[in-house]
């Protein structure tokens, strides 16, 4: 039997605000446990939450970036459940009236475009964190994360495979980071994904029963988790079993998913409007202000790079994968006007050095102006491409500009024809046998002469000029 996979993703993204969503505690990661807490986020009786306006604005940015309609009025609701990391006994979230709905995100699928529907984007608070003692049967609770602002982005069940799911996530992640509303750090939990997955026989209209996967903290793990889960479900169905609706945990070490609990239903949470918070009213003027403040988004930038700089879709994809990298590339091109070369040097040597040092482009010791200058020096024939490889490495190590490196290392290419002709003459004189053999038809010896010239000039001779001169002088 042939199966089709159906996936819908729920993404939680932590908003990059200084303070929490309903109190003025810091959102900084990594502080001493419970040091970023106050009576509000600790859930003391009698306190009242006050909404952080920045959270609404950040969420609005994401809504606009994913083509959602922002509702004129939205409301916070209490999602009731008990857990030790949730001191109030409920999470403030949005339920019946979310901030935004009916959006979509475009993916490139097999050379074409595919839209993945976005059901809704809502705001909510994060819960705390439990720390389990490895040696003693005790657990600790850290409430620093309690009340940290999140948005939840829920997709329609439009995704049709594990790879497509990873791709969708990468696009979402890229947009959040471009908008500078989320740091995107998956390991610290700033970007988390629950994946709902089911299978159905090809051609069947109704969806199958889904499992919800949790605990995947990288794009790769989301893909691996889904791949495993799809196989597991197929195996069950092919062997006459039925899938149960449940929440399953991805076990990275074992590479399997394990049942965690039966799936709870929305009505189990007894959602109701939070009486401590007023509805949020978003008018057109506010939306207009946020829209005016939106940066160019990754996909638009990619398309512009392809048409404006005449670079390949692949190169445009790499160069726009990070806003700062795209900015650096444009700075280089603004000076040297050689996009293809700029892209190659950036994606080749420069990114290799940065990756080795686990540095980002923001920390790159080579300024855009220096890289542009180096490209201009190659173009002018002052240095060869081969020399440039050494020069760029030295520029990276020392932070010096190419002229300084060239001056220090005496790396200027020899383009003086008269000087090169003199060198060639003496090489010819010193190798009469090779000359005779070459003239007798042993053309392979041409390479021998090139090698001798390069040796004599320590590799600094301009290869094109050497080539032309040798052709002339050996033929004489
Ligand atoms: P909850 O998980 O809170 O019950 P929803 O019912 O809204 O929430 O569904 C959550 C996610 O599950 C959505 O992304 C949706 O697209 C996806 N989904 C719903 N039904 C299926 C299904 N049969 N197979 C795969 N994904 C599904
Ligand atoms: Mg869910
Ligand atoms: Zn607080």
GROMACS .gro file of N, CA, C and O and ligand atoms in nm, residues 6-10 119 154-157 196-198 207-210 212 263-264, ligand 1:
model
  107
    6UNK      N    1   0.114   1.326   0.633
    6UNK     CA    2   0.051   1.456   0.662
    6UNK      C    3   0.113   1.512   0.789
    6UNK      O    4   0.115   1.445   0.892
    7UNK      N    5   0.165   1.633   0.777
    7UNK     CA    6   0.233   1.693   0.893
    7UNK      C    7   0.183   1.835   0.917
    7UNK      O    8   0.163   1.912   0.822
    8UNK      N    9   0.160   1.868   1.041
    8UNK     CA   10   0.132   2.007   1.080
    8UNK      C   11   0.223   2.042   1.197
    8UNK      O   12   0.244   1.961   1.286
    9UNK      N   13   0.281   2.161   1.194
    9UNK     CA   14   0.379   2.195   1.297
    9UNK      C   15   0.330   2.307   1.388
    9UNK      O   16   0.265   2.402   1.343
   10UNK      N   17   0.362   2.295   1.514
   10UNK     CA   18   0.337   2.401   1.612
   10UNK      C   19   0.473   2.451   1.659
   10UNK      O   20   0.549   2.375   1.718
  119UNK      N   21  -0.230   2.853   1.025
  119UNK     CA   22  -0.362   2.860   1.086
  119UNK      C   23  -0.374   2.984   1.174
  119UNK      O   24  -0.469   3.059   1.162
  154UNK      N   25   0.105   2.810   1.439
  154UNK     CA   26   0.046   2.679   1.408
  154UNK      C   27   0.024   2.668   1.258
  154UNK      O   28  -0.039   2.755   1.198
  155UNK      N   29   0.077   2.562   1.200
  155UNK     CA   30   0.058   2.544   1.054
  155UNK      C   31  -0.064   2.459   1.026
  155UNK      O   32  -0.109   2.380   1.110
  156UNK      N   33  -0.118   2.472   0.907
  156UNK     CA   34  -0.219   2.379   0.858
  156UNK      C   35  -0.150   2.245   0.832
  156UNK      O   36  -0.028   2.241   0.812
  157UNK      N   37  -0.227   2.136   0.827
  157UNK     CA   38  -0.162   2.006   0.796
  157UNK      C   39  -0.130   1.995   0.647
  157UNK      O   40  -0.173   1.904   0.579
  196UNK      N   41   0.314   1.734   1.448
  196UNK     CA   42   0.200   1.643   1.441
  196UNK      C   43   0.209   1.568   1.310
  196UNK      O   44   0.223   1.628   1.204
  197UNK      N   45   0.202   1.435   1.320
  197UNK     CA   46   0.220   1.357   1.197
  197UNK      C   47   0.123   1.239   1.192
  197UNK      O   48   0.096   1.173   1.292
  198UNK      N   49   0.070   1.219   1.071
  198UNK     CA   50  -0.016   1.102   1.048
  198UNK      C   51   0.011   1.053   0.907
  198UNK      O   52   0.075   1.121   0.828
  207UNK      N   53  -0.796   1.252   0.701
  207UNK     CA   54  -0.665   1.237   0.766
  207UNK      C   55  -0.665   1.116   0.857
  207UNK      O   56  -0.769   1.077   0.910
  208UNK      N   57  -0.548   1.059   0.875
  208UNK     CA   58  -0.533   0.951   0.972
  208UNK      C   59  -0.516   1.007   1.112
  208UNK      O   60  -0.509   1.129   1.131
  209UNK      N   61  -0.510   0.918   1.210
  209UNK     CA   62  -0.487   0.960   1.349
  209UNK      C   63  -0.342   1.005   1.364
  209UNK      O   64  -0.252   0.942   1.312
  210UNK      N   65  -0.323   1.114   1.436
  210UNK     CA   66  -0.188   1.169   1.443
  210UNK      C   67  -0.120   1.144   1.576
  210UNK      O   68  -0.185   1.126   1.679
  212UNK      N   69   0.178   1.336   1.818
  212UNK     CA   70   0.246   1.464   1.834
  212UNK      C   71   0.385   1.437   1.890
  212UNK      O   72   0.398   1.377   1.996
  263UNK      N   73  -0.297   1.183   2.423
  263UNK     CA   74  -0.314   1.322   2.381
  263UNK      C   75  -0.431   1.384   2.456
  263UNK      O   76  -0.542   1.330   2.456
  264UNK      N   77  -0.404   1.500   2.519
  264UNK     CA   78  -0.514   1.570   2.585
  264UNK      C   79  -0.593   1.649   2.479
  264UNK      O   80  -0.542   1.682   2.373
  477LIG     P1   81  -0.358   2.070   1.949
  477LIG     O1   82  -0.227   2.003   1.925
  477LIG     O2   83  -0.343   2.179   2.050
  477LIG     O3   84  -0.468   1.977   1.974
  477LIG     P2   85  -0.465   2.138   1.679
  477LIG     O4   86  -0.580   2.045   1.677
  477LIG     O5   87  -0.494   2.277   1.639
  477LIG     O6   88  -0.394   2.154   1.818
  477LIG     O7   89  -0.353   2.081   1.583
  477LIG     C1   90  -0.222   2.110   1.600
  477LIG     C2   91  -0.143   2.079   1.476
  477LIG     O8   92  -0.169   1.951   1.429
  477LIG     C3   93  -0.169   2.173   1.360
  477LIG     O9   94  -0.044   2.214   1.310
  477LIG     C4   95  -0.241   2.087   1.261
  477LIG    O10   96  -0.207   2.125   1.129
  477LIG     C5   97  -0.188   1.951   1.292
  477LIG     N1   98  -0.277   1.839   1.258
  477LIG     C6   99  -0.408   1.829   1.286
  477LIG     N2  100  -0.455   1.711   1.244
  477LIG     C7  101  -0.351   1.643   1.190
  477LIG     C8  102  -0.337   1.513   1.130
  477LIG     N3  103  -0.438   1.426   1.120
  477LIG     N4  104  -0.213   1.478   1.086
  477LIG     C9  105  -0.110   1.560   1.099
  477LIG     N5  106  -0.119   1.682   1.154
  477LIG    C10  107  -0.238   1.724   1.199
   0.00000   0.00000   0.00000
